[in-house]
CSV table of C-alpha atoms in Angstrom, one decimal:
chain,number,residue,atom,x,y,z
A,402,UNK,CA,-30.3,77.6,-31.0
A,403,UNK,CA,-32.7,79.4,-28.2
A,404,UNK,CA,-33.5,76.0,-26.3
A,405,UNK,CA,-29.7,75.3,-25.7
A,406,UNK,CA,-29.1,78.7,-24.7
A,407,UNK,CA,-31.9,78.1,-22.2
A,408,UNK,CA,-30.2,74.8,-21.3
A,409,UNK,CA,-27.1,77.1,-20.4
A,410,UNK,CA,-28.6,79.5,-18.4
A,411,UNK,CA,-29.9,76.3,-16.3
A,412,UNK,CA,-26.6,75.5,-15.2
A,413,UNK,CA,-25.0,77.9,-14.5
A,414,UNK,CA,-27.9,79.2,-11.9
A,415,UNK,CA,-27.7,75.7,-10.3
A,416,UNK,CA,-23.6,76.4,-10.0
A,417,UNK,CA,-24.3,80.0,-8.8
A,418,UNK,CA,-27.1,78.5,-5.9
A,419,UNK,CA,-25.2,79.0,-2.2
A,420,UNK,CA,-24.2,76.0,0.1
A,421,UNK,CA,-26.4,75.2,3.2
A,422,UNK,CA,-23.3,74.9,4.6
A,423,UNK,CA,-20.0,76.4,4.9
A,424,UNK,CA,-16.6,76.2,5.8
A,425,UNK,CA,-14.5,79.0,8.7
A,426,UNK,CA,-10.7,77.8,9.0
A,427,UNK,CA,-8.8,79.0,11.4
A,428,UNK,CA,-4.8,77.8,12.3
A,429,UNK,CA,-4.9,77.3,15.9
A,430,UNK,CA,-1.3,78.8,17.5
A,431,UNK,CA,-1.0,79.7,21.1
A,432,UNK,CA,-0.4,83.5,21.7
A,433,UNK,CA,2.4,85.5,22.8
A,434,UNK,CA,2.8,87.9,25.8
A,435,UNK,CA,1.6,91.9,25.0
A,436,UNK,CA,3.7,94.7,24.4
A,437,UNK,CA,2.9,97.8,26.6
A,438,UNK,CA,4.9,101.7,25.4
A,439,UNK,CA,5.6,102.6,29.0
A,440,UNK,CA,5.5,106.7,29.6
A,441,UNK,CA,8.2,108.8,30.5
A,442,UNK,CA,8.8,110.2,33.8
A,443,UNK,CA,7.6,114.1,33.6
A,444,UNK,CA,8.7,116.5,35.5
A,445,UNK,CA,5.9,117.3,38.5
A,446,UNK,CA,5.9,120.1,37.4
A,447,UNK,CA,5.5,119.4,33.6
A,448,UNK,CA,1.8,119.5,32.8
A,449,UNK,CA,2.1,116.6,30.7
A,450,UNK,CA,2.2,114.7,34.0
A,451,UNK,CA,-1.4,116.3,35.4
A,452,UNK,CA,-2.8,115.7,31.8
A,453,UNK,CA,-2.1,111.8,30.9
A,454,UNK,CA,-2.5,109.2,33.2
A,455,UNK,CA,0.7,106.8,33.7
A,456,UNK,CA,-2.0,103.8,33.3
A,457,UNK,CA,-3.1,105.2,29.8
A,458,UNK,CA,0.4,103.2,28.4
A,459,UNK,CA,-0.3,99.8,29.9
A,460,UNK,CA,-1.5,96.8,28.1
A,461,UNK,CA,-5.1,97.0,30.9
A,462,UNK,CA,-5.5,100.1,33.5
A,463,UNK,CA,-5.1,97.9,36.3
A,464,UNK,CA,-1.7,96.2,35.3
A,465,UNK,CA,1.1,97.6,37.9
A,466,UNK,CA,2.7,100.5,37.1
A,467,UNK,CA,6.9,98.9,35.4
A,468,UNK,CA,9.0,99.8,32.9
A,469,UNK,CA,8.8,96.9,31.3
A,470,UNK,CA,8.2,96.6,27.9
A,471,UNK,CA,6.3,93.0,27.8
A,472,UNK,CA,3.4,92.6,29.9
A,473,UNK,CA,1.8,89.8,31.4
A,474,UNK,CA,-1.4,90.0,29.2
A,475,UNK,CA,-1.5,87.8,26.1
A,476,UNK,CA,-2.7,88.2,23.2
A,477,UNK,CA,-3.5,86.1,19.7
A,478,UNK,CA,-1.8,87.0,16.9
A,479,UNK,CA,-3.7,89.4,14.7
A,480,UNK,CA,-2.8,88.0,10.9
A,481,UNK,CA,-1.8,84.4,9.8
A,482,UNK,CA,1.6,84.5,11.0
A,483,UNK,CA,4.6,82.9,10.0
A,484,UNK,CA,5.1,78.4,9.0
A,485,UNK,CA,8.1,77.0,9.7
A,486,UNK,CA,9.4,73.7,8.7
A,487,UNK,CA,10.1,71.7,11.7
A,488,UNK,CA,7.0,72.8,13.6
A,489,UNK,CA,3.9,71.4,13.8
A,490,UNK,CA,0.5,73.3,11.4
A,491,UNK,CA,-3.2,73.1,13.2
A,492,UNK,CA,-6.0,74.0,11.8
A,493,UNK,CA,-9.2,73.8,13.2
A,494,UNK,CA,-11.9,72.4,10.3
A,495,UNK,CA,-15.6,74.1,11.4
A,496,UNK,CA,-19.0,73.6,9.1
A,497,UNK,CA,-21.8,75.3,10.1
A,498,UNK,CA,-25.1,74.5,8.9
A,499,UNK,CA,-26.9,78.2,7.3
A,500,UNK,CA,-29.8,77.5,6.6
A,501,UNK,CA,-32.5,79.0,8.7
A,502,UNK,CA,-34.5,77.5,11.9
A,503,UNK,CA,-37.6,76.6,10.5
A,504,UNK,CA,-36.6,74.0,7.8
A,505,UNK,CA,-34.8,70.0,8.0
A,506,UNK,CA,-31.6,69.5,9.5
A,507,UNK,CA,-28.6,68.4,7.0
A,508,UNK,CA,-27.3,64.9,6.7
A,509,UNK,CA,-24.2,62.7,6.7
A,510,UNK,CA,-21.5,66.2,6.8
A,511,UNK,CA,-18.4,64.6,6.2
A,512,UNK,CA,-15.1,67.0,6.4
A,513,UNK,CA,-12.3,66.0,4.3
A,514,UNK,CA,-8.2,67.7,4.0
A,515,UNK,CA,-5.2,67.1,2.9
A,516,UNK,CA,-2.2,68.8,2.1
A,517,UNK,CA,-0.1,69.4,-1.1
A,518,UNK,CA,3.2,69.9,-0.6
A,519,UNK,CA,5.7,70.3,-3.2
A,520,UNK,CA,6.9,67.0,-3.3
A,521,UNK,CA,3.8,64.9,-2.6
A,522,UNK,CA,-0.3,65.3,-1.5
A,523,UNK,CA,-1.0,63.8,1.8
A,524,UNK,CA,-4.2,63.2,3.4
A,525,UNK,CA,-5.1,64.4,6.6
A,526,UNK,CA,-7.2,62.8,9.4
A,527,UNK,CA,-9.8,65.4,10.8
A,528,UNK,CA,-9.8,64.6,14.5
A,529,UNK,CA,-13.2,65.4,15.8
A,530,UNK,CA,-13.9,66.4,20.4
A,531,UNK,CA,-14.8,63.1,22.4
A,532,UNK,CA,-18.7,63.7,23.1
A,533,UNK,CA,-17.3,62.4,26.9
A,534,UNK,CA,-16.1,64.7,29.4
A,535,UNK,CA,-12.6,65.2,29.4
A,536,UNK,CA,-10.4,65.2,32.5
A,537,UNK,CA,-8.5,67.8,33.7
A,538,UNK,CA,-5.3,66.7,32.2
A,539,UNK,CA,-6.0,65.3,28.6
A,540,UNK,CA,-4.8,67.1,25.7
A,541,UNK,CA,-8.4,68.0,23.2
A,542,UNK,CA,-6.2,67.7,21.4
A,543,UNK,CA,-5.8,64.3,20.5
A,544,UNK,CA,-9.1,63.6,21.9
A,545,UNK,CA,-11.4,62.0,18.5
A,546,UNK,CA,-14.4,60.9,18.7
A,547,UNK,CA,-17.5,60.3,15.5
A,548,UNK,CA,-18.6,63.3,14.6
A,549,UNK,CA,-23.0,64.1,14.5
A,550,UNK,CA,-23.7,63.8,10.9
A,551,UNK,CA,-26.8,65.5,11.3
A,552,UNK,CA,-26.4,69.1,11.8
A,553,UNK,CA,-29.1,71.5,13.1
A,554,UNK,CA,-30.2,75.1,11.8
A,555,UNK,CA,-27.1,77.2,13.1
A,556,UNK,CA,-25.6,74.2,14.5
A,557,UNK,CA,-21.8,73.3,13.7
A,558,UNK,CA,-19.7,70.2,12.9
A,559,UNK,CA,-15.5,70.9,14.1
A,560,UNK,CA,-12.4,69.8,13.9
A,561,UNK,CA,-8.5,69.5,14.1
A,562,UNK,CA,-5.9,68.7,11.9
A,563,UNK,CA,-2.6,69.0,12.3
A,564,UNK,CA,0.3,68.2,10.1
A,565,UNK,CA,4.1,68.3,10.5
A,566,UNK,CA,5.8,70.6,7.9
A,567,UNK,CA,9.0,68.6,6.7
A,568,UNK,CA,9.9,70.7,3.4
A,569,UNK,CA,10.1,74.6,2.8
A,570,UNK,CA,8.3,76.0,-0.2
A,571,UNK,CA,4.3,76.8,-1.2
A,572,UNK,CA,1.9,74.5,0.9
A,573,UNK,CA,-1.9,73.7,0.0
A,574,UNK,CA,-4.5,72.6,2.4
A,575,UNK,CA,-7.3,71.7,0.6
A,576,UNK,CA,-10.5,70.9,2.3
A,577,UNK,CA,-13.8,69.2,1.0
A,578,UNK,CA,-17.3,69.4,2.8
A,579,UNK,CA,-20.0,67.0,1.9
A,580,UNK,CA,-23.4,66.6,2.6
A,581,UNK,CA,-27.2,65.8,1.9
A,582,UNK,CA,-29.8,68.2,1.8
A,583,UNK,CA,-33.0,67.3,1.8
A,584,UNK,CA,-35.8,68.8,0.0
A,585,UNK,CA,-39.6,69.2,0.1
A,586,UNK,CA,-39.8,67.2,-3.7
A,587,UNK,CA,-36.5,65.2,-3.3
A,588,UNK,CA,-33.0,65.0,-1.7
A,589,UNK,CA,-30.1,65.5,-3.1
A,590,UNK,CA,-25.5,65.3,-2.1
A,591,UNK,CA,-23.9,68.3,-2.3
A,592,UNK,CA,-19.8,69.8,-2.0
A,593,UNK,CA,-17.7,72.0,-2.3
A,594,UNK,CA,-13.9,72.6,-1.6
A,595,UNK,CA,-11.5,75.2,-0.6
A,596,UNK,CA,-7.6,75.7,-0.6
A,597,UNK,CA,-5.8,77.7,1.5
A,598,UNK,CA,-2.5,78.2,0.5
A,599,UNK,CA,0.3,79.1,2.4
A,600,UNK,CA,4.6,79.2,2.4
A,601,UNK,CA,6.5,77.3,4.8
A,602,UNK,CA,9.5,79.2,6.0
A,603,UNK,CA,13.2,77.4,7.5
A,604,UNK,CA,13.3,78.2,11.3
A,605,UNK,CA,17.1,77.0,11.4
A,606,UNK,CA,19.9,76.8,8.2
A,607,UNK,CA,22.3,73.5,9.5
A,608,UNK,CA,25.6,73.5,7.4
A,609,UNK,CA,27.8,71.0,8.4
A,610,UNK,CA,32.0,70.0,7.7
A,611,UNK,CA,33.7,66.8,8.1
A,612,UNK,CA,37.1,67.3,8.8
A,613,UNK,CA,39.5,64.4,9.9
A,614,UNK,CA,41.7,64.5,13.7
A,615,UNK,CA,43.6,62.0,15.3
A,616,UNK,CA,41.7,58.2,15.1
A,617,UNK,CA,38.5,60.2,13.9
A,618,UNK,CA,36.7,62.3,12.4
A,619,UNK,CA,35.3,65.4,13.7
A,620,UNK,CA,32.1,66.5,12.5
A,621,UNK,CA,31.1,70.9,12.8
A,622,UNK,CA,27.4,72.0,12.4
A,623,UNK,CA,26.2,75.7,12.4
A,624,UNK,CA,22.9,76.1,13.3
A,625,UNK,CA,22.0,79.7,11.8
A,626,UNK,CA,18.1,81.4,12.8
A,627,UNK,CA,17.3,82.6,10.1
A,628,UNK,CA,13.4,83.1,10.9
A,629,UNK,CA,11.4,85.7,12.7
A,630,UNK,CA,11.1,85.3,16.8
A,631,UNK,CA,14.9,84.0,18.6
A,632,UNK,CA,15.2,80.2,19.4
A,633,UNK,CA,16.1,77.9,22.8
A,634,UNK,CA,18.0,75.0,21.7
A,635,UNK,CA,16.8,71.8,23.3
A,636,UNK,CA,18.9,69.8,21.8
A,637,UNK,CA,21.3,68.7,19.5
A,638,UNK,CA,22.2,65.2,18.8
A,639,UNK,CA,24.3,62.8,16.3
A,640,UNK,CA,22.6,60.1,16.1
A,641,UNK,CA,25.2,57.3,14.0
A,642,UNK,CA,25.4,53.9,12.6
A,643,UNK,CA,26.2,51.0,15.5
A,644,UNK,CA,29.5,50.5,13.3
A,645,UNK,CA,30.2,54.6,14.9
A,646,UNK,CA,31.0,56.8,17.7
A,647,UNK,CA,30.0,60.4,18.7
A,648,UNK,CA,31.1,62.6,21.6
A,649,UNK,CA,29.7,65.5,21.2
A,650,UNK,CA,33.0,68.4,22.4
A,651,UNK,CA,30.3,70.6,24.5
A,652,UNK,CA,28.7,68.5,27.2
A,653,UNK,CA,25.8,71.0,27.1
A,654,UNK,CA,24.8,69.7,23.6
A,655,UNK,CA,24.6,65.7,24.3
A,656,UNK,CA,21.1,65.7,24.7
A,657,UNK,CA,21.7,62.9,27.1
A,658,UNK,CA,21.4,62.6,31.2
A,659,UNK,CA,24.4,63.4,34.2
A,660,UNK,CA,24.4,60.1,36.5
A,661,UNK,CA,21.5,61.7,38.5
A,662,UNK,CA,18.7,61.2,35.7
A,663,UNK,CA,17.7,64.7,35.1
A,664,UNK,CA,19.0,67.1,32.7
A,665,UNK,CA,21.1,69.6,33.2
A,666,UNK,CA,19.6,73.4,32.9
A,667,UNK,CA,22.3,74.6,31.3
A,668,UNK,CA,21.2,72.9,28.3
A,669,UNK,CA,18.6,75.4,26.7
A,670,UNK,CA,21.1,78.0,24.9
A,671,UNK,CA,18.9,81.1,23.7
A,672,UNK,CA,19.8,81.4,19.6
A,673,UNK,CA,18.8,85.2,18.6
A,674,UNK,CA,17.1,86.0,15.3
A,675,UNK,CA,19.9,86.2,12.8
A,676,UNK,CA,22.1,84.4,15.2
A,677,UNK,CA,24.7,81.1,15.1
A,678,UNK,CA,25.0,78.5,17.5
A,679,UNK,CA,28.0,75.9,16.6
A,680,UNK,CA,28.9,72.0,18.1
A,681,UNK,CA,31.6,69.9,17.2
A,682,UNK,CA,31.3,66.2,17.4
A,683,UNK,CA,33.8,63.3,16.9
A,684,UNK,CA,33.4,60.7,15.8
A,685,UNK,CA,34.7,57.0,15.7
A,686,UNK,CA,34.9,54.1,14.5
A,687,UNK,CA,33.9,51.4,16.7
A,688,UNK,CA,33.3,48.1,13.5
A,689,UNK,CA,33.3,47.6,10.4
A,690,UNK,CA,30.9,48.8,8.4
A,691,UNK,CA,27.7,46.6,6.4
A,692,UNK,CA,27.8,48.8,2.8
A,693,UNK,CA,30.9,50.9,1.5
A,694,UNK,CA,30.8,52.9,-1.7
A,695,UNK,CA,32.9,54.0,-3.9
A,696,UNK,CA,36.2,55.8,-3.1
A,697,UNK,CA,35.2,54.1,0.4
A,698,UNK,CA,33.2,56.8,1.2
A,699,UNK,CA,29.6,55.4,3.7
A,700,UNK,CA,27.0,56.7,5.6
A,701,UNK,CA,27.8,57.3,9.1
A,702,UNK,CA,24.7,59.7,11.2
A,703,UNK,CA,22.0,62.0,11.2
A,704,UNK,CA,22.0,65.4,13.2
A,705,UNK,CA,18.7,65.9,14.9
A,706,UNK,CA,18.0,69.4,16.2
A,707,UNK,CA,15.2,70.0,18.6
A,708,UNK,CA,13.7,73.8,19.6
A,709,UNK,CA,11.2,75.8,21.4
A,710,UNK,CA,9.7,79.3,19.9
A,711,UNK,CA,9.2,81.7,22.5
A,712,UNK,CA,5.7,80.4,24.0
A,713,UNK,CA,7.3,77.1,24.5
A,714,UNK,CA,5.9,75.8,20.6
A,715,UNK,CA,7.8,72.6,19.9
A,716,UNK,CA,10.6,72.1,16.6
A,717,UNK,CA,12.3,69.7,15.1
A,718,UNK,CA,14.9,69.3,12.2
A,719,UNK,CA,16.5,65.9,11.0
A,720,UNK,CA,19.6,66.8,8.4
A,721,UNK,CA,20.0,63.5,5.7
A,722,UNK,CA,22.4,61.5,6.3
A,723,UNK,CA,25.8,62.7,6.4
A,724,UNK,CA,28.9,60.1,5.0
A,725,UNK,CA,32.7,60.7,5.1
A,726,UNK,CA,35.4,59.1,4.0
A,727,UNK,CA,37.4,55.4,5.3
A,728,UNK,CA,40.6,55.9,5.5
A,729,UNK,CA,43.1,54.0,3.9
């Protein structure tokens, strides 16, 4: 019994031994414009006008005095924020060597990541910054290279992951770090795994209704902004099967180029928080469907919506296949 108890204590001590490598995970998001609260103009004879300088209400002292609430100063989000379906979720993963400077290096450092959604688990490729100098026009998120597997004391290995959020509900980002640690007597391979959970919420709720019109069908779509911020709709497009043709009743939403080859400025519509935008398509039959279901039901097409957030972050959403019933 005494021997078994000693073995158990030894195993517990090894399990609690701190790792030589730590992991830091930071979500990458776009900044927002800082909000300032300008002071009202008091009476010149008021003691308040002499005691409080107007610069005290500005985001920074040298800012021009303006009653507008938004300032040109950018600020980073203080918390994780919201994750919306249709947007791209990005994170930076940083493995840091926490050993003192007089210890050997940590070898074969490897970072792996996967995203668990309500329906599946996907392995995410980790993109490491290229060692070669980048051009001003290049995108640092698209660069990839072979990371240095050896980490000197106080050195770091940093990578970036991106994941397009396609379904709502709980998501779990699982990050595994493995490395080889060299001691005075031997070497060993160690690893640890951390989980980061968040919830993906819908930014837009799409409701569709199909009715019949002379010689065809009419598809009505209602887009409701259920997010926390205003959205700029860039296009609503109906991609149909080859035996159907769709025409948008409002040219603002067709997503097609004009005669001059450019999109008009009116193609962008702002939908505020809780706002609703409606769009309608007329669908005509131009051929015979390859497959017809029971009761004359066929797949007609897919509705694609694209938008941008307040600071330009992109979002895309596609509905499932929309069906209709052929006229007898």
